Coordinates of C-alpha atoms in Angstrom, one line a residue:
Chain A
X1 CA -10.3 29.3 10.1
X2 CA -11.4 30.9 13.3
X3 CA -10.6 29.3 16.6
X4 CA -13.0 30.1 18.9
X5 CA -12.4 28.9 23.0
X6 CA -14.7 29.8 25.7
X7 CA -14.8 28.4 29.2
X8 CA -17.6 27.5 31.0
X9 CA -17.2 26.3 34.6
X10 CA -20.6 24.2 35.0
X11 CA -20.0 22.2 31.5
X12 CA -20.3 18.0 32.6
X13 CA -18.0 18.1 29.8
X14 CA -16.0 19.3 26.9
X15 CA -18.5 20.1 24.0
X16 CA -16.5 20.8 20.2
X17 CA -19.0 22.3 17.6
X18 CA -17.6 22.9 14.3
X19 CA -19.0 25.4 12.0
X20 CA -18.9 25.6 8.4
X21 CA -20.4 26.7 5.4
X22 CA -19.3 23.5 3.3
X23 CA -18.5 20.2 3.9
X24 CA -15.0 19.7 2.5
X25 CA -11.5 17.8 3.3
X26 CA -10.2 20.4 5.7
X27 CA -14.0 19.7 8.1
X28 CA -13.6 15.9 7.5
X29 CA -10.0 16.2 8.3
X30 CA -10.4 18.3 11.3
X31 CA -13.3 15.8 12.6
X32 CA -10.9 12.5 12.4
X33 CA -8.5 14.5 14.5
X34 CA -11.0 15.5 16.9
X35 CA -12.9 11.6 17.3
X36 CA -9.0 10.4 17.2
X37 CA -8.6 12.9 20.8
X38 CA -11.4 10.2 22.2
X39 CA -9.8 7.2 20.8
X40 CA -7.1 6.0 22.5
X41 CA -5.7 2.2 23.0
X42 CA -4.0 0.7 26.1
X43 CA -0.1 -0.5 26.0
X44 CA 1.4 -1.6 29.0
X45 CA 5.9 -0.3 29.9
X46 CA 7.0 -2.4 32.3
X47 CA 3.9 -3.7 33.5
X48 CA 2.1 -0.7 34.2
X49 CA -1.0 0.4 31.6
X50 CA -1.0 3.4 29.7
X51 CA -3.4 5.2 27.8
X52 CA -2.1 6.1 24.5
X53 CA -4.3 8.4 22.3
X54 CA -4.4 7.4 18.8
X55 CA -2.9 10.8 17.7
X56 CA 0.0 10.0 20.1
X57 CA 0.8 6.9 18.5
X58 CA 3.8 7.0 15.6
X59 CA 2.9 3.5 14.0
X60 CA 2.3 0.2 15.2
X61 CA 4.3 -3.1 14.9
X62 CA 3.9 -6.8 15.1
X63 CA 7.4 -8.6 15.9
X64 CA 6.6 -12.7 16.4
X65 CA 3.1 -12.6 17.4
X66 CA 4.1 -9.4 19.7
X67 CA 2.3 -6.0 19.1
X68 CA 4.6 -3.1 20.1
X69 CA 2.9 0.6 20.0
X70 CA 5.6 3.2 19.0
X71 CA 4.8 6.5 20.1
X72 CA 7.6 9.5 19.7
X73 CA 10.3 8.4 22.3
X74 CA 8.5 5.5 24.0
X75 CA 7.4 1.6 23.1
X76 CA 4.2 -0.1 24.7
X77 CA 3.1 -3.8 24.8
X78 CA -0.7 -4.2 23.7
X79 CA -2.4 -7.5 23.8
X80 CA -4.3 -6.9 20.6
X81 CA -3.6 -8.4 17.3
X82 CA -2.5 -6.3 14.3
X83 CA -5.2 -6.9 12.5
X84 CA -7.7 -5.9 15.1
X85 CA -6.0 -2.5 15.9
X86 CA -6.3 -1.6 11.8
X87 CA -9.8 -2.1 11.8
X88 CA -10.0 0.6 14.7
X89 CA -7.4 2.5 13.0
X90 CA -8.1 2.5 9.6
X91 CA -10.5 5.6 10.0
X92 CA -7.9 7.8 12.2
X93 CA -5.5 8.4 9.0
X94 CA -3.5 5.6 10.4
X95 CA -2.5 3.0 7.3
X96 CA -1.0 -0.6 6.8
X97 CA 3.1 -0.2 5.2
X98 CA 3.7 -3.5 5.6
X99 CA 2.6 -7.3 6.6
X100 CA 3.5 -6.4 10.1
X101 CA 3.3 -2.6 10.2
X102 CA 0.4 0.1 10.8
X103 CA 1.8 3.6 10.4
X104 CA 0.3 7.2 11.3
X105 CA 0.4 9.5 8.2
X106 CA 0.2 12.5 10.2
X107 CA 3.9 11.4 11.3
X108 CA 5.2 11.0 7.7
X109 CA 8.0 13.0 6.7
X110 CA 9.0 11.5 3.1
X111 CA 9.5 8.5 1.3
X112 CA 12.2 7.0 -0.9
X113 CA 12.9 4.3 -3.0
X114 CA 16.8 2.9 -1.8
X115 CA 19.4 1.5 -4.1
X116 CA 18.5 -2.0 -3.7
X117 CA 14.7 -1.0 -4.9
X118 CA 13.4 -1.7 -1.3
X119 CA 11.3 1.0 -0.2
X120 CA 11.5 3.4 3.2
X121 CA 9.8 5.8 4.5
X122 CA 11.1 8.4 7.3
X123 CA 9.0 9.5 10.0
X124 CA 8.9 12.8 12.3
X125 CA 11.2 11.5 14.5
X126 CA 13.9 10.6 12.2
X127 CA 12.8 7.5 12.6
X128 CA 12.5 5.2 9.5
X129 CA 10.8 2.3 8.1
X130 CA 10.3 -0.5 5.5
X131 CA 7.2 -0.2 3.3
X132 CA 6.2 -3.3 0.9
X133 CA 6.0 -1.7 -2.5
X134 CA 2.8 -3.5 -2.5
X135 CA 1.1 -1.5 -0.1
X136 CA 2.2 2.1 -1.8
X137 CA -1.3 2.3 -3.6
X138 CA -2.8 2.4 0.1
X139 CA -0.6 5.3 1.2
X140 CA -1.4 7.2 -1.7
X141 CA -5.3 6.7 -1.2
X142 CA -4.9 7.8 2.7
X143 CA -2.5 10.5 1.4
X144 CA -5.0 11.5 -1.2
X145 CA -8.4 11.1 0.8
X146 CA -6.3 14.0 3.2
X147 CA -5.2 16.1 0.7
Chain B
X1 CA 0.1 8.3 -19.8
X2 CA -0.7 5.3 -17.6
X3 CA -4.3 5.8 -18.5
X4 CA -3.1 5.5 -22.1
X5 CA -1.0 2.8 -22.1
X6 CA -3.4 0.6 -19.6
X7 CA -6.1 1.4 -22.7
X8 CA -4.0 0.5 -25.2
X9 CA -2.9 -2.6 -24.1
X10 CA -6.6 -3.8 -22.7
X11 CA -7.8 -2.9 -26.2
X12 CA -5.3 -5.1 -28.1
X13 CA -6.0 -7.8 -25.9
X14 CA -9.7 -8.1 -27.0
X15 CA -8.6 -7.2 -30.2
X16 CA -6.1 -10.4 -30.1
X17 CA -8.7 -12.1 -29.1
X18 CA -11.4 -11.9 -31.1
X19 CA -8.6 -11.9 -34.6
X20 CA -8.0 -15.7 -32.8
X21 CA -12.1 -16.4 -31.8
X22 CA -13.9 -15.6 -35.7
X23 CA -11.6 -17.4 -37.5
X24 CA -12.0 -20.6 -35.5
X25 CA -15.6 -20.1 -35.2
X26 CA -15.6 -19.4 -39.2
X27 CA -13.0 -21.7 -40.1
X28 CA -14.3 -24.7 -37.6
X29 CA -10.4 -24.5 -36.2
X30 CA -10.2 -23.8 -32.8
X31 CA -5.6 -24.4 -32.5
X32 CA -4.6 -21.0 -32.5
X33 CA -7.3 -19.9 -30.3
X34 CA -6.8 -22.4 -27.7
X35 CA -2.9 -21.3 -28.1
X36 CA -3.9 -18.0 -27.2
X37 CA -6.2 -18.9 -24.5
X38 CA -3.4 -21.2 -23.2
X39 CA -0.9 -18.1 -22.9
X40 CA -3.8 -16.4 -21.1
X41 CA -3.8 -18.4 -18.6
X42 CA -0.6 -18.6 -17.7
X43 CA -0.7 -15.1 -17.5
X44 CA -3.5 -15.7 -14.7
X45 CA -2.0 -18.0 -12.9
X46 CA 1.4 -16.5 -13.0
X47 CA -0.4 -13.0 -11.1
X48 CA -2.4 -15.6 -8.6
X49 CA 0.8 -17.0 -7.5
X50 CA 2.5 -13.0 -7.4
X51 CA -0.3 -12.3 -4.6
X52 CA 1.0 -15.4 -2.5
X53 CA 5.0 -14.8 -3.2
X54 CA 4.1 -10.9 -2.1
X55 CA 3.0 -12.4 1.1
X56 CA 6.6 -13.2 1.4
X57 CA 9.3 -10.4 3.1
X58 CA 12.5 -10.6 3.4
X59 CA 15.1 -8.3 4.3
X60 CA 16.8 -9.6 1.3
X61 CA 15.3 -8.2 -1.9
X62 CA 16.8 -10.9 -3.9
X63 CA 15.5 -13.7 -2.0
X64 CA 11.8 -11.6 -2.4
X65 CA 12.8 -11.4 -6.6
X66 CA 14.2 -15.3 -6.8
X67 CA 11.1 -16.7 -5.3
X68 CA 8.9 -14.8 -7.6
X69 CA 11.0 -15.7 -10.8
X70 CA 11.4 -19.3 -9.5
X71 CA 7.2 -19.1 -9.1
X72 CA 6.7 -17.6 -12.7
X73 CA 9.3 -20.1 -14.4
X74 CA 7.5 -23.2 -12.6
X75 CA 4.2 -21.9 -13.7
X76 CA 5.7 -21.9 -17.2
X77 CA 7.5 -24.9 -17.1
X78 CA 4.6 -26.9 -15.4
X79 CA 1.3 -25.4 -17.6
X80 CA 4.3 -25.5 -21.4
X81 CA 4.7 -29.2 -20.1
X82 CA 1.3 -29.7 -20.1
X83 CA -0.2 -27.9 -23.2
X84 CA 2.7 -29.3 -25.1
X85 CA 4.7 -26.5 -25.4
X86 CA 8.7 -28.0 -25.7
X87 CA 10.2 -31.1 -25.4
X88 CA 13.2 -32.5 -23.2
X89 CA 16.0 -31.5 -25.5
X90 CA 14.3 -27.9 -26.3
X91 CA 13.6 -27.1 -22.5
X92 CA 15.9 -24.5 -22.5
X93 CA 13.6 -22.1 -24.6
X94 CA 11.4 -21.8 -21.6
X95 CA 14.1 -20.3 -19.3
X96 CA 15.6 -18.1 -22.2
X97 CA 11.8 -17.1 -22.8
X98 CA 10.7 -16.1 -19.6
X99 CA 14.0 -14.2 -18.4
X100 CA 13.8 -11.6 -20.9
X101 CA 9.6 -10.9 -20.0
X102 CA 10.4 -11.1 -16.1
X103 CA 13.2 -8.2 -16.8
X104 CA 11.3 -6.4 -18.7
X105 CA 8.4 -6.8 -16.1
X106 CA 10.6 -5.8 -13.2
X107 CA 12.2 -2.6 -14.6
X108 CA 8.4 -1.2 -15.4
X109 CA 7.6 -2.2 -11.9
X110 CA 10.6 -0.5 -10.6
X111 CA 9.9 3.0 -12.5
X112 CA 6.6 2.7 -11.7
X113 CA 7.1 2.3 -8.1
X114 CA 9.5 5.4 -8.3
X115 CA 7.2 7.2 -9.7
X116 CA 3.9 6.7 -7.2
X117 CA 6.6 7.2 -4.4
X118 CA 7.8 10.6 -5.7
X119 CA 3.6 11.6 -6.4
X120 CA 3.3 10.6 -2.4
X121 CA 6.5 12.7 -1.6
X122 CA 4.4 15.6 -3.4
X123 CA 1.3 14.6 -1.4
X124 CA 3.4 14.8 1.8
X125 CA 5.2 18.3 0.7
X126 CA 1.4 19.7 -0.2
X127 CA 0.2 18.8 3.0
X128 CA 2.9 20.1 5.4
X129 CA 2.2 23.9 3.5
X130 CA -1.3 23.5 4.0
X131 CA -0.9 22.8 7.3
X132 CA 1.9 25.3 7.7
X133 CA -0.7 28.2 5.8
X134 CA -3.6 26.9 8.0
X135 CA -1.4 27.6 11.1
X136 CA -0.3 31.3 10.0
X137 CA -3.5 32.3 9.3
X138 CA -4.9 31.6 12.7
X139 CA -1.8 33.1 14.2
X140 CA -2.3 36.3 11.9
X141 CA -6.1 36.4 12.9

């Protein structure tokens, strides 16, 4: 892949124009993490507002009605619902690991299964998880839609 | 494998089936088809009510396992009792019956569950070197 930069002072804007002789999973890949650059949602830390791009964001949480963003060192308060955050999310390679739990698979760093069969996944940050066995077939299908 | 196995066993279910349906169709005796159509839908109703216990977490496994095996044996209990199945003083067969199937059913759940997550730890792995080549061969060019 050749990376290709060049400056142009009048531009309104940044312009991205990808170029390739096939469409495969390395362009679709490299176009959801492009879009996800524009996407970002809004979490408030001690009452002031952030914007938090989606490829910023570790996983998501719902803890008694609460949404809590997690990015790599810091927490954020949204107002939305779990459920309305996965339908924005479900196309930016994030994915659903539990009933309350919405989880970027770019931060993934393994998976395993723990003596008492519950199952955990550990994230880029050392960071780990619970994951409902029955949302595994959805982690391989994101996994395997990248791969 | 899975493929095979998943084959196999839809196959001999139709198979099952239709060794119960022509004889009672032929023979005008429909008892040990409506037996078999009986267990089926326990069967149905037993994974129905495994997509509402799975709606249930808890951070204790065996509270998640003991609802589900209390679900399946009240399925049983409740649809035996109605199609006749035991009476009072052989209720016991139900229990002694269904613990050896849920078992069974939870150790191929278990290995199958280890299984899809070590095929997602090789999905992670493959990605990282991909990622890893892409970014050494835009270094070296």
């Amino acid at each position: 892949m050749n990376l290709k930069l060049t400056q142009i002072k009048d531009l309104p804007r940044i312009e991205v124009e990808i170029r390739y002789p096939e469409m495969n999973k390395t362009v679709q890949q490299l176009i959801r993490r492009i879009e996800s650059v524009n996407h970002a949602i809004y979490g408030n830390d001690n009452g002031r507002q952030y914007r938090i791009p989606y490829e910023d964001i570790f996983y998501i949480e719902s803890v008694d009605k609460k949404t809590f963003i997690y990015t790599e060192k810091q927490v954020f308060r949204s107002d939305m619902r779990l459920y309305q955050l996965l339908d924005d999310l479900a196309s930016f390679e994030f994915v659903q690991v539990s009933k309350s739990c919405i989880l970027n698979i770019n931060v993934l760093e393994s998976i395993q299964t723990l003596a008492n069969s519950r199952i955990e996944v550990t994230l880029q940050n050392g960071e780990r998880l619970n994951v409902s066995r029955t949302y595994i077939p959805q982690i391989k299908k994101a996994l395997s839609n990248e791969a | 494998m899975k493929e095979f196995f998943k084959k196999l066993l839809t196959n001999f279910g139709m198979v099952l089936i239709m060794a119960f349906l022509v004889p009672a169709w032929v023979n005008h005796n429909w008892q040990p088809f409506i037996a078999v159509m009986q267990i089926f839908l326990v069967v149905l109703v037993i994974h129905l009510g495994q997509l509402l216990t799975n709606r249930f977490s808890s951070q204790y496994r065996f509270l998640e396992l003991g609802l589900e095996f209390l679900m399946v044996l009240t399925v049983v209990l409740v649809f035996g009792g109605l199609f006749n199945w035991y009476t009072l003083e052989l209720i016991w067969i139900m229990p002694a019956m269904v613990v050896p199937v849920y078992i069974g059913a939870y150790i191929l759940d278990i290995t199958r569950t280890r299984r899809e997550v070590e095929a997602i730890n090789i999905q992670i792995q493959r990605r990282k070197e991909r990622l890893m080549n892409a970014s050494t061969r835009e270094k070296d060019q």
